[in-house]
Amino acid sequence: MGTELNIKVRSNLVNKYKGGYPLITKQVMDHTGSVEEGMLFNLVDEKNSFIGKGYYGKQNKGYGWVLTKNKDEKIDQPFFERKIRTAIDKRKSFFRDEETTAFRVFNGEGDGIGGFTIDYFDGYYLINWYSEGIYTFNEHVITSLKNLVEYKAIYQKKRFREDGKFIEEDGFVDGERGQFPILVKENGANFAVYFNEEAMVGVFLDQRDVRKTIRDKYAQGKTVLNTFSYTGAFSVFAALGGAVKTTSVDLANRSLPKTIEQFSVNGIDYEAQDIIVEDVFHYFKYAVKKNLKFDMVILDPPSFARSKKFSFSAEKDYKNLLKEAIAITENNGIIVASTNSASFDMKKFKGFIDAAFKESNSKYSIVEEFSLPKDFETIKQFKEGNYLKVAFIKKLKG
Ligand code: SAH
């Protein structure tokens, strides 16, 4: 261990890391000389006593992750295998569930190693790598999977820049190449999933419980507007739950064929649904002009988005987005407000909701709340890791 780099943590941060905070922040790296992606180091306090061992890996969130607080624990293949085995054991009930064949198997720091995730799609394992640093350990992770599970194939996606750009590859690692789309199940519904197109595979698994709730408790007999609809996953569940009509709005051209496909693999006549390729902020204006109102409006914007005319940041603009939705929601209708922004918490999100209704002279009550589902394991020392916040808001009369 003598050759390992020691990084001294500023005194005001020592307790945080001793308490198990896993992310290596900019402050920690500030006075450190050159470090390479994947390099292991010890965090130490002012007296050089050991706090934890981590690796360097620059990603959008920070500069790497603490891996262990045990000085003697080696960061080797068995280390990765132990963590992944524990993660798999925690998901036993998911592996047994025949109605749901797509879920997260390993959720980064929530399962003990930040910087990568593993998702399961009906026998296929997809690894997402979020830094070059964690990718230097890729053989350890792949060997662990080979030792621990049976699979049709392992795929991977590098979600970091190499030489300043994202390298496009099909990501096949081992097993037998899949025929895309592969069809997976979620609470009995179908999704078509592609590993070979772009970063996103066609469905965001973290919204599973929200989709089920829309289908089972809220959709029957309702008109539903799904904004930022991507492949229309919420619309599919609303239609399966008996919605009279769904309207899906997304700016991306691909959303039209993708949404048609998701309806079709569920036996839903897509021609009875509206699928609109348009800026949602433009659509809101159109809806107001035409006096359109919906029983349910779903808002699931990205944390940041820029279109030709508008730029959107969840933290700055969510309140106004809600006001647009309130204006076209029927009395006693439901607004499903969702955000995956890690830069604010549920309390602040509820503040946006409250302000939006006040400024709209409208009343409301929150009838359901969601954060990440069980397979997206999180740890209490890293609250930002539980980024998902969803509120079902009933717009009350008067
Ligand atoms: N709600 C979706 C996921 C949304 S991903 C689901 O549950 O599957 C974010 C989507 O917002 C992307 O598909 C992107 O094309 C779309 N988007 C971003 N800015 C937009 C805008 N101004 N108008 C419409 N769609 C937008």
XYZ file of C-alpha atoms and ligand atoms in Angstrom:
424
model
C 0.000 0.000 0.000
C 3.019 2.257 0.400
C 2.826 3.366 -3.211
C -0.764 4.539 -2.952
C -1.518 8.215 -3.095
C -2.761 9.886 0.091
C -5.202 12.754 -0.285
C -5.682 14.969 2.726
C -9.295 15.918 3.364
C -9.942 19.420 4.685
C -10.899 19.416 8.345
C -14.429 20.681 7.683
C -15.081 17.669 5.418
C -13.500 14.960 7.545
C -16.632 14.086 9.489
C -18.687 13.865 6.325
C -16.362 11.250 4.829
C -15.978 9.429 8.139
C -19.756 9.205 8.194
C -19.808 7.435 4.845
C -20.328 10.142 2.239
C -19.253 8.349 -0.957
C -18.679 11.034 -3.594
C -15.220 12.540 -4.149
C -15.988 16.211 -4.658
C -14.032 18.962 -6.356
C -13.021 20.365 -2.969
C -11.272 17.117 -2.129
C -9.318 17.087 -5.367
C -8.470 20.795 -5.378
C -4.936 20.633 -3.997
C -4.024 17.290 -5.418
C -1.412 17.006 -8.128
C -1.975 15.029 -11.266
C -4.130 11.955 -10.914
C -5.102 9.500 -13.578
C -8.479 8.010 -14.311
C -8.926 4.837 -12.305
C -6.144 5.654 -9.842
C -6.736 4.421 -6.299
C -5.991 6.670 -3.333
C -6.494 6.948 0.407
C -8.434 9.764 1.968
C -6.685 10.820 5.175
C -7.332 13.464 7.825
C -4.976 16.220 9.007
C -3.049 13.698 11.076
C -2.686 11.378 8.124
C -4.970 8.800 9.637
C -6.939 6.725 7.205
C -10.570 7.600 6.384
C -11.300 5.589 3.258
C -10.072 4.311 -0.054
C -11.398 5.583 -3.350
C -10.754 5.876 -7.064
C -10.464 8.858 -9.370
C -13.059 9.057 -12.120
C -14.365 12.355 -13.428
C -18.066 12.370 -14.240
C -20.797 14.968 -14.157
C -21.438 14.415 -10.443
C -17.888 14.596 -9.142
C -14.403 13.175 -9.264
C -14.713 9.606 -8.143
C -16.066 7.506 -5.326
C -15.040 6.111 -1.963
C -14.954 2.311 -2.213
C -14.227 1.173 1.318
C -13.581 2.472 4.806
C -11.631 -0.650 5.646
C -7.917 -0.005 5.320
C -7.121 -3.642 4.652
C -9.765 -4.293 2.017
C -8.179 -4.840 -1.394
C -9.817 -3.298 -4.449
C -9.528 -6.349 -6.651
C -11.807 -8.635 -8.641
C -13.196 -10.383 -5.525
C -14.093 -6.947 -4.089
C -16.259 -6.232 -7.125
C -17.722 -9.724 -7.044
C -18.715 -9.411 -3.378
C -20.534 -6.138 -4.016
C -22.307 -7.424 -7.119
C -23.284 -10.681 -5.406
C -24.842 -8.745 -2.523
C -26.708 -6.556 -5.011
C -28.051 -9.580 -6.890
C -29.167 -11.223 -3.639
C -31.140 -8.104 -2.749
C -33.054 -8.366 -6.064
C -34.116 -12.031 -5.621
C -37.799 -11.111 -5.710
C -37.285 -9.238 -8.983
C -35.540 -12.216 -10.615
C -38.483 -14.401 -9.595
C -41.206 -12.049 -10.880
C -42.442 -13.223 -14.276
C -44.556 -10.105 -14.798
C -41.523 -7.796 -14.663
C -38.391 -8.759 -16.576
C -36.563 -5.414 -16.593
C -34.990 -3.920 -13.473
C -31.795 -2.512 -12.025
C -29.373 -5.073 -10.638
C -26.613 -2.750 -9.452
C -27.160 0.913 -8.650
C -23.716 2.494 -8.338
C -22.927 3.977 -4.937
C -26.229 2.669 -3.584
C -24.768 -0.806 -3.964
C -21.312 0.176 -2.781
C -19.432 1.241 -5.930
C -20.219 4.561 -7.547
C -19.719 5.187 -11.254
C -21.509 2.307 -12.928
C -24.887 0.595 -13.023
C -26.114 -2.773 -14.266
C -29.627 -3.259 -15.617
C -31.346 -6.558 -16.420
C -33.536 -6.946 -19.487
C -34.968 -10.450 -19.797
C -31.662 -12.317 -19.615
C -29.532 -9.499 -21.017
C -27.275 -7.496 -18.727
C -26.475 -3.898 -19.655
C -23.623 -2.113 -17.871
C -23.484 1.695 -17.988
C -20.056 3.218 -17.251
C -20.103 6.851 -16.171
C -16.357 7.602 -16.108
C -13.180 6.479 -17.730
C -11.895 5.789 -14.216
C -14.500 3.171 -13.351
C -14.135 1.712 -16.827
C -10.536 0.769 -15.967
C -12.145 -1.829 -13.664
C -14.389 -3.222 -16.390
C -12.740 -6.658 -16.474
C -13.468 -7.088 -12.753
C -17.143 -6.347 -13.245
C -17.517 -8.525 -16.318
C -15.676 -11.429 -14.674
C -17.966 -11.056 -11.657
C -21.076 -11.262 -13.824
C -19.676 -14.318 -15.610
C -19.115 -15.965 -12.233
C -22.432 -15.007 -10.694
C -25.223 -15.211 -13.271
C -26.425 -16.977 -16.378
C -27.075 -14.611 -19.221
C -28.072 -14.411 -22.841
C -25.535 -11.621 -23.318
C -23.688 -8.822 -21.569
C -23.695 -5.367 -23.184
C -22.135 -2.119 -22.049
C -22.465 1.581 -22.719
C -19.695 4.059 -22.109
C -21.411 7.205 -20.920
C -18.229 9.268 -20.728
C -16.139 11.103 -23.278
C -13.035 9.499 -24.695
C -10.688 11.997 -26.314
C -13.409 14.564 -25.876
C -16.127 12.657 -27.674
C -18.570 9.873 -27.030
C -17.454 6.791 -28.929
C -20.277 5.003 -30.706
C -20.109 1.251 -30.554
C -22.711 -1.429 -30.277
C -21.475 -2.372 -26.828
C -21.567 -6.140 -27.154
C -19.341 -7.812 -24.546
C -20.131 -11.521 -24.253
C -22.758 -14.184 -24.906
C -24.954 -14.196 -27.963
C -25.792 -10.936 -29.694
C -29.395 -9.836 -29.157
C -31.941 -9.174 -31.895
C -33.221 -5.678 -31.229
C -35.718 -4.739 -30.140
C -35.834 -7.229 -27.327
C -39.219 -7.363 -25.631
C -39.326 -7.053 -21.872
C -42.240 -7.087 -19.450
C -43.153 -4.590 -16.784
C -46.050 -5.490 -14.504
C -47.495 -7.481 -17.376
C -47.093 -4.793 -20.055
C -44.515 -4.961 -22.851
C -41.656 -2.672 -23.786
C -39.440 -2.798 -26.863
C -35.854 -2.135 -25.820
C -32.783 -1.309 -27.907
C -29.176 -1.369 -26.687
C -27.754 -0.439 -30.059
C -29.207 3.008 -30.732
C -28.195 5.661 -28.214
C -27.627 6.205 -24.502
C -31.281 5.609 -23.616
C -32.726 2.163 -24.350
C -36.414 3.056 -24.725
C -37.687 2.896 -21.170
C -36.698 4.510 -17.879
C -36.939 1.738 -15.320
C -37.066 4.106 -12.339
C -40.656 5.134 -13.216
C -42.035 1.584 -12.941
C -44.120 2.179 -9.803
C -45.443 5.473 -11.164
C -46.572 3.812 -14.406
C -48.308 1.042 -12.475
C -50.105 3.557 -10.271
C -51.321 5.525 -13.301
C -52.638 2.345 -14.919
C -54.184 0.772 -11.821
C -55.624 3.776 -9.995
C -55.933 6.885 -12.145
C -56.373 6.227 -15.872
C -59.806 4.646 -16.212
C -62.079 6.814 -18.324
C -59.654 9.745 -18.396
C -58.114 11.960 -21.067
C -54.364 12.014 -20.569
C -51.733 14.468 -21.800
C -48.205 13.060 -21.544
C -45.564 15.743 -22.048
C -41.861 15.058 -22.679
C -43.218 11.672 -23.617
C -40.062 10.072 -25.190
C -41.286 6.585 -26.241
C -44.690 7.099 -24.631
C -44.250 4.709 -21.712
C -46.669 6.639 -19.484
C -49.185 6.822 -22.347
C -49.014 3.055 -22.815
C -49.810 2.444 -19.151
C -52.580 5.038 -19.198
C -54.128 3.380 -22.269
C -53.826 -0.069 -20.658
C -55.571 1.366 -17.601
C -58.570 2.421 -19.653
C -57.816 6.031 -20.575
C -60.285 7.254 -23.206
C -57.449 8.895 -25.081
C -53.795 9.698 -24.602
C -51.896 12.585 -26.174
C -48.111 12.240 -26.216
C -45.950 15.280 -26.939
C -42.204 15.207 -27.515
C -39.865 17.348 -29.537
C -37.727 14.521 -30.904
C -38.661 13.105 -34.308
C -37.844 9.595 -33.150
C -40.596 9.809 -30.533
C -43.278 9.215 -33.186
C -42.110 5.791 -34.483
C -40.944 4.814 -30.980
C -44.306 5.601 -29.406
C -46.169 3.797 -32.206
C -43.975 0.786 -31.509
C -44.614 0.772 -27.733
C -48.384 0.997 -28.300
C -48.210 -1.746 -30.919
C -46.274 -4.262 -28.802
C -49.077 -3.856 -26.258
C -51.853 -4.447 -28.758
C -53.106 -0.855 -28.522
C -54.360 0.832 -31.693
C -52.013 3.795 -31.939
C -54.272 5.506 -34.430
C -56.789 6.032 -31.655
C -54.106 7.977 -29.735
C -52.519 11.349 -30.490
C -48.751 11.376 -30.901
C -47.422 14.856 -31.526
C -43.855 15.833 -32.379
C -43.649 19.366 -31.060
C -42.116 21.571 -28.402
C -44.323 21.122 -25.316
C -44.189 24.844 -24.548
C -45.658 25.469 -27.947
C -48.261 22.774 -27.391
C -49.379 24.376 -24.098
C -50.099 27.628 -25.945
C -52.007 25.761 -28.632
C -54.061 23.911 -26.000
C -55.008 27.156 -24.240
C -55.989 28.765 -27.535
C -58.160 25.773 -28.481
C -59.573 25.564 -24.969
C -58.381 21.972 -24.557
C -58.493 20.471 -21.061
C -57.277 17.115 -19.767
C -58.213 14.932 -16.807
C -54.576 14.020 -16.319
C -51.409 15.878 -17.312
C -48.042 14.169 -16.938
C -44.901 16.305 -16.639
C -41.580 14.498 -16.839
C -39.052 16.933 -18.272
C -35.302 16.406 -18.370
C -33.359 18.389 -15.748
C -32.040 20.586 -18.526
C -33.315 20.995 -22.069
C -32.808 23.425 -24.845
C -35.004 23.709 -27.902
C -34.971 26.298 -30.673
C -37.192 28.699 -28.793
C -36.992 27.677 -25.136
C -34.428 26.604 -22.630
C -35.570 24.735 -19.549
C -33.900 24.051 -16.232
C -35.958 22.089 -13.710
C -34.650 24.104 -10.794
C -35.453 27.466 -12.402
C -38.486 26.687 -14.514
C -40.494 23.855 -12.949
C -42.895 26.273 -11.276
C -43.781 27.824 -14.616
C -44.117 24.428 -16.248
C -46.634 23.539 -13.540
C -48.573 26.733 -14.189
C -48.873 25.803 -17.855
C -50.184 22.384 -16.829
C -52.615 23.777 -14.230
C -54.184 25.981 -16.912
C -55.208 22.974 -19.018
C -56.113 20.483 -16.270
C -59.778 19.882 -15.443
C -61.026 20.516 -11.920
C -60.477 17.342 -9.878
C -57.970 16.311 -12.517
C -54.506 14.993 -11.700
C -51.125 16.458 -12.538
C -48.308 13.935 -12.323
C -45.254 16.099 -11.666
C -41.944 14.306 -11.938
C -38.339 15.412 -11.853
C -35.028 13.591 -11.877
C -33.047 16.688 -10.945
C -30.576 15.942 -8.154
C -30.088 19.639 -7.467
C -33.170 20.010 -5.255
C -35.089 17.786 -2.854
C -38.775 16.909 -2.371
C -39.267 19.755 0.059
C -38.133 22.303 -2.494
C -40.132 20.552 -5.220
C -43.248 20.890 -3.066
C -42.387 24.573 -2.736
C -42.535 24.905 -6.539
C -45.876 23.104 -6.559
C -47.304 25.352 -3.878
C -46.102 28.537 -5.585
C -47.448 27.425 -8.961
C -50.944 26.782 -7.574
C -50.954 29.993 -5.552
C -49.960 32.042 -8.582
C -52.668 30.261 -10.598
C -55.280 31.059 -7.909
C -55.984 27.389 -7.683
C -56.188 24.830 -4.874
C -54.643 21.394 -4.755
C -53.814 18.374 -2.680
C -50.965 15.932 -3.144
C -52.432 12.441 -3.347
C -49.374 10.259 -4.087
C -45.608 10.643 -3.744
C -42.818 8.539 -5.199
C -39.060 8.390 -5.037
C -36.828 5.701 -6.553
C -38.168 2.130 -6.608
C -36.606 -0.628 -4.521
C -34.220 -1.939 -7.166
C -32.644 1.538 -7.411
C -30.874 1.055 -4.098
C -29.720 4.234 -2.356
C -27.803 5.006 0.833
C -28.765 7.498 3.483
C -25.329 9.166 3.427
C -25.932 10.228 -0.179
C -29.376 11.799 -0.388
C -28.727 13.197 -3.889
C -28.586 9.584 -5.054
C -32.340 9.380 -4.568
C -32.902 11.904 -7.340
C -36.414 10.930 -8.422
C -39.324 12.947 -7.069
C -42.867 12.401 -8.268
C -46.043 13.966 -6.919
C -49.597 13.195 -8.044
C -51.409 16.476 -7.497
C -55.170 16.799 -7.540
C -56.347 20.154 -8.830
C -59.253 21.171 -6.646
C -62.179 23.309 -7.642
C -62.172 26.966 -6.684
N -41.280 10.854 -19.719
C -40.437 9.987 -20.498
C -38.976 10.329 -20.427
C -38.648 11.748 -20.812
S -37.010 11.932 -21.383
C -40.637 8.543 -20.067
O -41.240 8.294 -19.026
O -40.191 7.645 -20.779
C -37.057 13.593 -21.870
C -37.715 13.829 -23.199
O -37.986 15.210 -23.282
C -36.855 13.488 -24.412
O -37.516 12.525 -25.177
C -36.741 14.818 -25.166
O -36.846 14.657 -26.574
C -37.918 15.564 -24.637
N -37.853 17.047 -24.697
C -36.869 17.854 -24.260
N -37.223 19.152 -24.405
C -38.471 19.162 -24.940
C -39.382 20.197 -25.315
N -39.076 21.475 -25.174
N -40.570 19.811 -25.822
C -40.883 18.509 -25.964
N -40.077 17.514 -25.620
C -38.878 17.817 -25.109
